[in-house]
One Martini backbone bead per residue (centre of mass of N, CA, C, O) as a GRO file, in nm:
protein
  223
    1LEU     BB    1   0.104   0.027   0.022
    2GLN     BB    2   0.106   0.369  -0.044
    3LEU     BB    3  -0.149   0.501   0.004
    4ASP     BB    4  -0.335   0.674   0.273
    5ILE     BB    5  -0.625   0.867   0.219
    6ALA     BB    6  -0.841   1.131   0.402
    7ALA     BB    7  -1.039   1.273   0.191
    8HIS     BB    8  -1.337   1.196   0.355
    9THR     BB    9  -1.664   1.235   0.520
   10GLY     BB   10  -1.785   1.114   0.308
   11ASP     BB   11  -1.890   0.974   0.029
   12ILE     BB   12  -1.791   0.859  -0.269
   13ASP     BB   13  -1.827   0.874  -0.604
   14GLU     BB   14  -1.589   0.977  -0.747
   15LEU     BB   15  -1.280   0.896  -0.975
   16ASP     BB   16  -0.994   1.109  -1.144
   17ILE     BB   17  -0.727   1.082  -1.372
   18ASN     BB   18  -0.496   1.183  -1.531
   19GLU     BB   19  -0.280   1.120  -1.798
   20THR     BB   20  -0.001   1.145  -1.629
   21GLY     BB   21  -0.097   1.044  -1.304
   22THR     BB   22  -0.070   1.317  -1.086
   23ARG     BB   23  -0.393   1.400  -1.056
   24ILE     BB   24  -0.648   1.341  -0.824
   25VAL     BB   25  -0.998   1.337  -0.859
   26SER     BB   26  -1.250   1.397  -0.646
   27VAL     BB   27  -1.597   1.285  -0.529
   28SER     BB   28  -1.877   1.438  -0.282
   29ARG     BB   29  -2.126   1.405  -0.026
   30ASP     BB   30  -1.990   1.631   0.144
   31ASN     BB   31  -1.949   1.878  -0.130
   32HIS     BB   32  -1.644   1.781  -0.261
   33VAL     BB   33  -1.393   1.884  -0.461
   34TYR     BB   34  -1.063   1.728  -0.502
   35VAL     BB   35  -0.754   1.756  -0.561
   36TRP     BB   36  -0.443   1.495  -0.578
   37ASN     BB   37  -0.127   1.429  -0.525
   38SER     BB   38  -0.002   1.075  -0.617
   39THR     BB   39   0.255   1.074  -0.467
   40ASN     BB   40   0.198   1.207  -0.153
   41GLY     BB   41  -0.141   1.267  -0.097
   42GLU     BB   42  -0.179   1.580  -0.134
   43LYS     BB   43  -0.348   1.869  -0.130
   44GLU     BB   44  -0.405   2.095  -0.407
   45THR     BB   45  -0.736   2.145  -0.442
   46GLU     BB   46  -1.050   2.312  -0.456
   47LEU     BB   47  -1.349   2.291  -0.632
   48ASN     BB   48  -1.521   2.589  -0.694
   49ILE     BB   49  -1.871   2.724  -0.799
   50SER     BB   50  -2.104   2.937  -0.927
   51PHE     BB   51  -2.373   3.047  -1.044
   52SER     BB   52  -2.564   3.263  -1.199
   53LYS     BB   53  -2.833   3.317  -1.105
   54VAL     BB   54  -2.895   3.160  -0.879
   55LYS     BB   55  -2.969   2.972  -0.653
   56GLY     BB   56  -2.843   2.776  -0.413
   57LYS     BB   57  -2.724   2.462  -0.354
   58TYR     BB   58  -2.424   2.231  -0.496
   59MET     BB   59  -2.319   1.895  -0.620
   60ALA     BB   60  -2.135   1.717  -0.681
   61ARG     BB   61  -2.123   1.373  -0.909
   62SER     BB   62  -1.911   1.407  -1.159
   63CYS     BB   63  -1.598   1.316  -1.305
   64ARG     BB   64  -1.333   1.399  -1.583
   65TYR     BB   65  -1.103   1.356  -1.748
   66GLY     BB   66  -1.000   1.539  -2.109
   67ARG     BB   67  -0.872   1.525  -2.501
   68ALA     BB   68  -0.882   1.723  -2.781
   69VAL     BB   69  -0.747   1.730  -3.061
   70GLY     BB   70  -0.519   1.969  -3.003
   71ALA     BB   71  -0.570   2.042  -2.705
   72SER     BB   72  -0.636   2.069  -2.379
   73GLU     BB   73  -0.629   1.949  -2.082
   74SER     BB   74  -0.968   1.868  -1.924
   75LEU     BB   75  -1.206   1.924  -1.665
   76TYR     BB   76  -1.499   1.770  -1.553
   77THR     BB   77  -1.828   1.865  -1.411
   78VAL     BB   78  -2.089   1.791  -1.258
   79HIS     BB   79  -2.436   1.961  -1.077
   80ASN     BB   80  -2.625   1.931  -0.864
   81PRO     BB   81  -2.907   1.979  -0.659
   82LEU     BB   82  -2.895   1.967  -0.281
   83SER     BB   83  -3.202   1.963  -0.298
   84SER     BB   84  -3.452   1.800  -0.354
   85SER     BB   85  -3.653   1.908  -0.388
   86SER     BB   86  -3.519   2.066  -0.660
   87LYS     BB   87  -3.563   2.240  -0.990
   88GLY     BB   88  -3.316   2.296  -1.090
   89ALA     BB   89  -3.043   2.267  -1.243
   90CYS     BB   90  -2.827   2.158  -1.400
   91TYR     BB   91  -2.415   2.160  -1.430
   92LEU     BB   92  -2.149   2.199  -1.667
   93VAL     BB   93  -1.814   2.167  -1.618
   94LYS     BB   94  -1.528   2.363  -1.711
   95TRP     BB   95  -1.176   2.284  -1.661
   96ASN     BB   96  -0.820   2.403  -1.595
   97ALA     BB   97  -0.597   2.133  -1.604
   98ASP     BB   98  -0.331   2.344  -1.424
   99ASP     BB   99  -0.521   2.597  -1.239
  100TYR     BB  100  -0.859   2.493  -1.190
  101HIS     BB  101  -1.046   2.725  -1.366
  102PRO     BB  102  -1.332   2.800  -1.475
  103LEU     BB  103  -1.442   2.826  -1.813
  104LYS     BB  104  -1.707   2.669  -1.822
  105TYR     BB  105  -2.060   2.639  -1.854
  106ARG     BB  106  -2.410   2.437  -1.866
  107ALA     BB  107  -2.726   2.369  -1.893
  108ILE     BB  108  -2.920   2.062  -1.917
  109GLY     BB  109  -3.099   2.080  -1.684
  110THR     BB  110  -3.332   1.889  -1.422
  111GLU     BB  111  -3.221   1.615  -1.428
  112ARG     BB  112  -3.021   1.395  -1.245
  113ALA     BB  113  -2.738   1.308  -1.201
  114THR     BB  114  -2.536   1.013  -1.218
  115LYS     BB  115  -2.360   0.979  -1.480
  116MET     BB  116  -1.979   1.021  -1.657
  117ILE     BB  117  -1.847   1.048  -1.983
  118ILE     BB  118  -1.574   0.968  -2.212
  119SER     BB  119  -1.431   0.997  -2.492
  120ASN     BB  120  -1.155   0.905  -2.692
  121ASP     BB  121  -1.121   1.163  -2.828
  122GLY     BB  122  -1.269   1.432  -2.620
  123HIS     BB  123  -1.559   1.541  -2.776
  124PHE     BB  124  -1.740   1.420  -2.556
  125LEU     BB  125  -2.032   1.367  -2.332
  126GLY     BB  126  -2.175   1.102  -2.126
  127LEU     BB  127  -2.536   1.160  -1.952
  128GLY     BB  128  -2.675   1.005  -1.675
  129THR     BB  129  -3.025   0.989  -1.521
  130SER     BB  130  -3.295   0.938  -1.274
  131GLU     BB  131  -3.484   0.963  -1.528
  132GLY     BB  132  -3.304   0.759  -1.793
  133SER     BB  133  -3.176   0.980  -1.935
  134VAL     BB  134  -2.984   1.075  -2.224
  135LEU     BB  135  -2.663   1.211  -2.326
  136ILE     BB  136  -2.496   1.422  -2.589
  137CYS     BB  137  -2.191   1.638  -2.509
  138THR     BB  138  -1.937   1.881  -2.603
  139THR     BB  139  -1.647   1.968  -2.473
  140PHE     BB  140  -1.629   2.259  -2.605
  141ASN     BB  141  -1.926   2.395  -2.503
  142LEU     BB  142  -2.162   2.211  -2.354
  143LYS     BB  143  -2.387   2.123  -2.531
  144THR     BB  144  -2.665   1.927  -2.694
  145PHE     BB  145  -2.640   1.701  -2.895
  146ILE     BB  146  -2.852   1.465  -2.725
  147ARG     BB  147  -3.160   1.341  -2.654
  148VAL     BB  148  -3.318   1.100  -2.440
  149PRO     BB  149  -3.601   1.036  -2.268
  150ASN     BB  150  -3.639   0.771  -2.114
  151ALA     BB  151  -3.415   0.535  -2.197
  152HIS     BB  152  -3.549   0.453  -1.912
  153SER     BB  153  -3.726   0.389  -1.638
  154SER     BB  154  -3.461   0.460  -1.469
  155VAL     BB  155  -3.158   0.448  -1.329
  156VAL     BB  156  -2.852   0.547  -1.462
  157THR     BB  157  -2.531   0.330  -1.396
  158GLY     BB  158  -2.409   0.356  -1.726
  159LEU     BB  159  -2.098   0.393  -1.923
  160THR     BB  160  -2.016   0.359  -2.270
  161PHE     BB  161  -1.802   0.417  -2.525
  162SER     BB  162  -1.715   0.396  -2.810
  163LYS     BB  163  -1.480   0.335  -3.039
  164CYS     BB  164  -1.193   0.510  -3.234
  165THR     BB  165  -1.317   0.350  -3.501
  166PRO     BB  166  -1.371   0.206  -3.797
  167GLU     BB  167  -1.464  -0.110  -3.691
  168ALA     BB  168  -1.707   0.064  -3.556
  169ARG     BB  169  -1.857   0.203  -3.718
  170GLU     BB  170  -1.917  -0.003  -3.926
  171LEU     BB  171  -2.113  -0.153  -3.674
  172ILE     BB  172  -2.290   0.103  -3.600
  173ASP     BB  173  -2.326   0.291  -3.764
  174SER     BB  174  -2.151   0.528  -3.680
  175ASP     BB  175  -1.954   0.707  -3.554
  176ILE     BB  176  -2.056   0.712  -3.243
  177ALA     BB  177  -2.138   0.519  -2.915
  178LEU     BB  178  -2.346   0.536  -2.570
  179ILE     BB  179  -2.385   0.333  -2.373
  180SER     BB  180  -2.620   0.196  -2.143
  181THR     BB  181  -2.715   0.152  -1.792
  182SER     BB  182  -2.985   0.008  -1.536
  183ILE     BB  183  -3.266  -0.111  -1.352
  184ASP     BB  184  -3.391  -0.270  -1.567
  185LYS     BB  185  -3.197  -0.427  -1.762
  186ASN     BB  186  -3.089  -0.268  -1.952
  187PHE     BB  187  -2.951  -0.177  -2.258
  188CYS     BB  188  -2.844   0.105  -2.457
  189ILE     BB  189  -2.779   0.289  -2.813
  190THR     BB  190  -2.657   0.580  -2.867
  191THR     BB  191  -2.634   0.751  -3.196
  192LEU     BB  192  -2.457   0.906  -3.409
  193PRO     BB  193  -2.454   1.113  -3.657
  194LYS     BB  194  -2.295   1.108  -3.906
  195ARG     BB  195  -2.096   1.265  -4.114
  196ARG     BB  196  -2.044   1.470  -4.396
  197GLU     BB  197  -1.895   1.379  -4.698
  198ILE     BB  198  -1.627   1.564  -4.884
  199SER     BB  199  -1.529   1.494  -5.177
  200ILE     BB  200  -1.271   1.545  -5.371
  201VAL     BB  201  -1.464   1.568  -5.694
  202PHE     BB  202  -1.615   1.838  -5.559
  203LEU     BB  203  -1.408   1.991  -5.478
  204ILE     BB  204  -1.243   2.051  -5.723
  205LEU     BB  205  -1.508   2.172  -5.901
  206VAL     BB  206  -1.551   2.429  -5.665
  207VAL     BB  207  -1.283   2.556  -5.769
  208ILE     BB  208  -1.301   2.558  -6.103
  209ILE     BB  209  -1.505   2.732  -6.075
  210ALA     BB  210  -1.417   2.962  -5.935
  211ILE     BB  211  -1.172   3.042  -6.121
  212TYR     BB  212  -1.361   3.080  -6.362
  213ILE     BB  213  -1.525   3.346  -6.214
  214ALA     BB  214  -1.222   3.512  -6.181
  215PHE     BB  215  -1.191   3.515  -6.505
  216SER     BB  216  -1.460   3.644  -6.611
  217TYR     BB  217  -1.405   3.895  -6.414
  218MET     BB  218  -1.161   4.000  -6.494
  219ALA     BB  219  -1.274   4.014  -6.837
  220TYR     BB  220  -1.465   4.232  -6.796
  221LEU     BB  221  -1.264   4.440  -6.668
  222GLY     BB  222  -0.978   4.430  -6.860
  223ILE     BB  223  -0.729   4.276  -6.680
   0.00000   0.00000   0.00000
């Protein structure tokens, strides 16, 4: 046993580790989110955020590190209203994974989030709710790309994304798929629409037409 950290006073709902293995983030029902040094076990910082024009307290439910291609690593958390009777919105938050200041946040609906996962390519977040709904959001701006209300008849308990490989895309006939499980004893597959591919021939044709129009206009002007 290398480290034994007395991290929280309440149950720990979620843990994740950054891509270099140097930091661990923990989310607990004691209403604290901490970042730890994985080498010596010391607490580096606590994540705090307030949502403007929003009343009531919030508690983080899940956390995930991720990096999209060509971007810096970020940390993502999802926050539910602390009061069980609150009808307030839940929020996704994107954090800078170097100094842990919040970069942006966005409301994602009033159903309480129960699970969150990030795709292998770092472009999408998958979320499940207490009412069985499934969401896919973009990591770039946290907007909801797909929402499937009541995909399950009860709380979502597990999520995973398909691999971002040509073989996986061919198998599911989609760019990516989110697989969700629930205590309703079912699993659901939510797929993203395929991105439209523009052929090289079409691009060449567009360039030729643009060049023809440009030269025709120059000839008309006598240039």
